[in-house]
C-alpha positions as a Python dict, from the first residue, in 0.01 Angstrom:
ca = {
    (1, 'Q'): (0, 0, 0),
    (2, 'V'): (-199, -217, -241),
    (3, 'S'): (-26, -534, -351),
    (4, 'N'): (-92, -740, -664),
    (5, 'I'): (-295, -462, -824),
    (6, 'H'): (-152, -553, -1166),
    (7, 'K'): (-196, -930, -1130),
    (8, 'N'): (-275, -1094, -1464),
    (9, 'Y'): (-570, -1330, -1471),
    (10, 'T'): (-524, -1593, -1737),
    (11, 'D'): (-825, -1816, -1689),
    (12, 'S'): (-1194, -1777, -1616),
    (13, 'G'): (-1161, -1957, -1282),
    (14, 'S'): (-930, -1697, -1136),
    (15, 'L'): (-1156, -1422, -1271),
    (16, 'M'): (-1468, -1584, -1132),
    (17, 'Y'): (-1328, -1615, -782),
    (18, 'S'): (-1152, -1280, -759),
    (19, 'T'): (-1342, -1057, -519),
    (20, 'H'): (-1158, -729, -577),
    (21, 'R'): (-1222, -670, -207),
    (22, 'G'): (-1585, -591, -278),
    (23, 'S'): (-1503, -295, -500),
    (24, 'G'): (-1602, -434, -838),
    (25, 'I'): (-1751, -708, -1050),
    (26, 'V'): (-1650, -888, -1366),
    (27, 'V'): (-1849, -729, -1646),
    (28, 'G'): (-1716, -947, -1927),
    (29, 'F'): (-1403, -1063, -2102),
    (30, 'L'): (-1237, -1041, -2441),
    (31, 'K'): (-979, -1298, -2551),
    (32, 'V'): (-757, -1227, -2853),
    (33, 'G'): (-466, -1406, -3014),
    (34, 'Y'): (-300, -1475, -3347),
    (35, 'K'): (-453, -1750, -3557),
    (36, 'K'): (-341, -1899, -3887),
    (37, 'L'): (-615, -1863, -4149),
    (38, 'F'): (-643, -1988, -4504),
    (39, 'L'): (-841, -1727, -4698),
    (40, 'L'): (-970, -1705, -5052),
    (41, 'D'): (-874, -1387, -5235),
    (42, 'R'): (-1107, -1213, -5482),
    (43, 'N'): (-985, -1448, -5759),
    (44, 'G'): (-1046, -1761, -5553),
    (45, 'A'): (-676, -1824, -5484),
    (46, 'H'): (-569, -1947, -5141),
    (47, 'V'): (-388, -1692, -4922),
    (48, 'E'): (-235, -1780, -4585),
    (49, 'A'): (-260, -1513, -4313),
    (50, 'E'): (-210, -1492, -3937),
    (51, 'P'): (-404, -1186, -3817),
    (52, 'L'): (-496, -1094, -3462),
    (53, 'C'): (-821, -1275, -3393),
    (54, 'V'): (-1106, -1223, -3146),
    (55, 'L'): (-1130, -1572, -2999),
    (56, 'D'): (-1395, -1507, -2733),
    (57, 'F'): (-1601, -1203, -2633),
    (58, 'Y'): (-1861, -1204, -2359),
    (59, 'V'): (-2047, -945, -2154),
    (60, 'A'): (-2270, -1061, -1868),
    (61, 'E'): (-2633, -1084, -1982),
    (62, 'T'): (-2756, -837, -1720),
    (63, 'L'): (-2492, -583, -1821),
    (64, 'Q'): (-2539, -595, -2198),
    (65, 'R'): (-2662, -283, -2380),
    (66, 'H'): (-2494, -52, -2129),
    (67, 'G'): (-2183, 27, -2336),
    (68, 'Y'): (-1948, -205, -2145),
    (69, 'G'): (-1882, -427, -2446),
    (70, 'L'): (-1795, -128, -2663),
    (71, 'E'): (-1568, 11, -2391),
    (72, 'L'): (-1394, -326, -2355),
    (73, 'F'): (-1357, -363, -2732),
    (74, 'K'): (-1221, -9, -2775),
    (75, 'F'): (-967, -69, -2499),
    (76, 'M'): (-850, -389, -2669),
    (77, 'L'): (-813, -209, -3005),
    (78, 'Q'): (-608, 66, -2841),
    (79, 'H'): (-399, -178, -2638),
    (80, 'Q'): (-327, -397, -2944),
    (81, 'N'): (-288, -92, -3172),
    (82, 'V'): (-508, -245, -3441),
    (83, 'E'): (-812, -146, -3644),
    (84, 'P'): (-1120, -372, -3619),
    (85, 'E'): (-1129, -437, -3995),
    (86, 'L'): (-779, -585, -3979),
    (87, 'M'): (-881, -848, -3724),
    (88, 'A'): (-1034, -1191, -3769),
    (89, 'Y'): (-1335, -1310, -3569),
    (90, 'D'): (-1340, -1676, -3472),
    (91, 'R'): (-1685, -1830, -3511),
    (92, 'P'): (-1866, -1500, -3447),
    (93, 'S'): (-2208, -1522, -3286),
    (94, 'T'): (-2501, -1334, -3433),
    (95, 'K'): (-2469, -1089, -3141),
    (96, 'L'): (-2102, -1023, -3222),
    (97, 'L'): (-2180, -977, -3592),
    (98, 'A'): (-2455, -726, -3503),
    (99, 'F'): (-2217, -546, -3262),
    (100, 'L'): (-1946, -518, -3529),
    (101, 'A'): (-2194, -399, -3793),
    (102, 'K'): (-2346, -137, -3560),
    (103, 'H'): (-2029, 8, -3412),
    (104, 'Y'): (-1771, -47, -3688),
    (105, 'S'): (-1973, -97, -4011),
    (106, 'L'): (-1813, -440, -4055),
    (107, 'I'): (-2054, -618, -4283),
    (108, 'Q'): (-1855, -802, -4551),
    (109, 'S'): (-1661, -1119, -4494),
    (110, 'V'): (-1362, -1282, -4654),
    (111, 'P'): (-1415, -1659, -4683),
    (112, 'Q'): (-1177, -1888, -4500),
    (113, 'V'): (-1127, -2246, -4609),
    (114, 'R'): (-1005, -2548, -4419),
    (115, 'P'): (-638, -2614, -4493),
    (116, 'Q'): (-720, -2970, -4598),
    (117, 'S'): (-954, -2845, -4874),
    (118, 'S'): (-830, -2925, -5218),
    (119, 'P'): (-728, -2619, -5422),
    (120, 'T'): (-891, -2787, -5724),
    (121, 'S'): (-1221, -2840, -5543),
    (122, 'P'): (-1493, -2635, -5715),
    (123, 'T'): (-1658, -2542, -5383),
    (124, 'P'): (-1415, -2528, -5090),
    (125, 'S'): (-1542, -2602, -4742),
    (126, 'V'): (-1595, -2269, -4565),
    (127, 'R'): (-1539, -2247, -4190),
    (128, 'A'): (-1717, -2016, -3951),
    (129, 'T'): (-1414, -1790, -3909),
    (130, 'Y'): (-1443, -1458, -4089),
    (131, 'L'): (-1221, -1162, -4154),
    (132, 'L'): (-1467, -876, -4167),
    (133, 'C'): (-1401, -557, -4353),
    (134, 'A'): (-1573, -221, -4372),
    (135, 'K'): (-1818, -133, -4647),
    (136, 'K'): (-1536, -69, -4894),
    (137, 'D'): (-1347, -341, -5080),
    (138, 'P'): (-1277, -617, -4823),
    (139, 'W'): (-960, -730, -5001),
    (140, 'E'): (-785, -393, -4992),
    (141, 'K'): (-666, -405, -4630),
    (142, 'V'): (-686, -780, -4573),
    (143, 'L'): (-427, -882, -4827),
    (144, 'G'): (-212, -579, -4755),
    (145, 'C'): (-188, -644, -4382),
    (146, 'C'): (-177, -1019, -4362),
    (147, 'G'): (-81, -1175, -4691),
}
């Protein structure tokens, strides 16, 4: 009988030191959660949304380009029952942006502004959090799902 097979690991320390009795290794991790965003719609109006957000995504350097990241990402999408274009990506790295463009055709972004930005400011301060949408109109699904 195997005990604790479904133990949840909630921090990187417990993942790092779990041995899995020599039967496996940690390939990477994907952290998601809901995050309040302040977006600009196509007319420049502020829209508040709280979509599911990729907060952190990492695959070990030596294991990249073997399909593990895609497998991990697909599992998360299935588990969360969400489409990638309906998610936000918190401060995406250039590698994550390339991954999303290659595998999901996510190339357009919806600007997010800091909540303390003035609505009358001619050029709001844009943060590095993006809600990426497929090649079609990025506002179509964004405002329908979150706004």
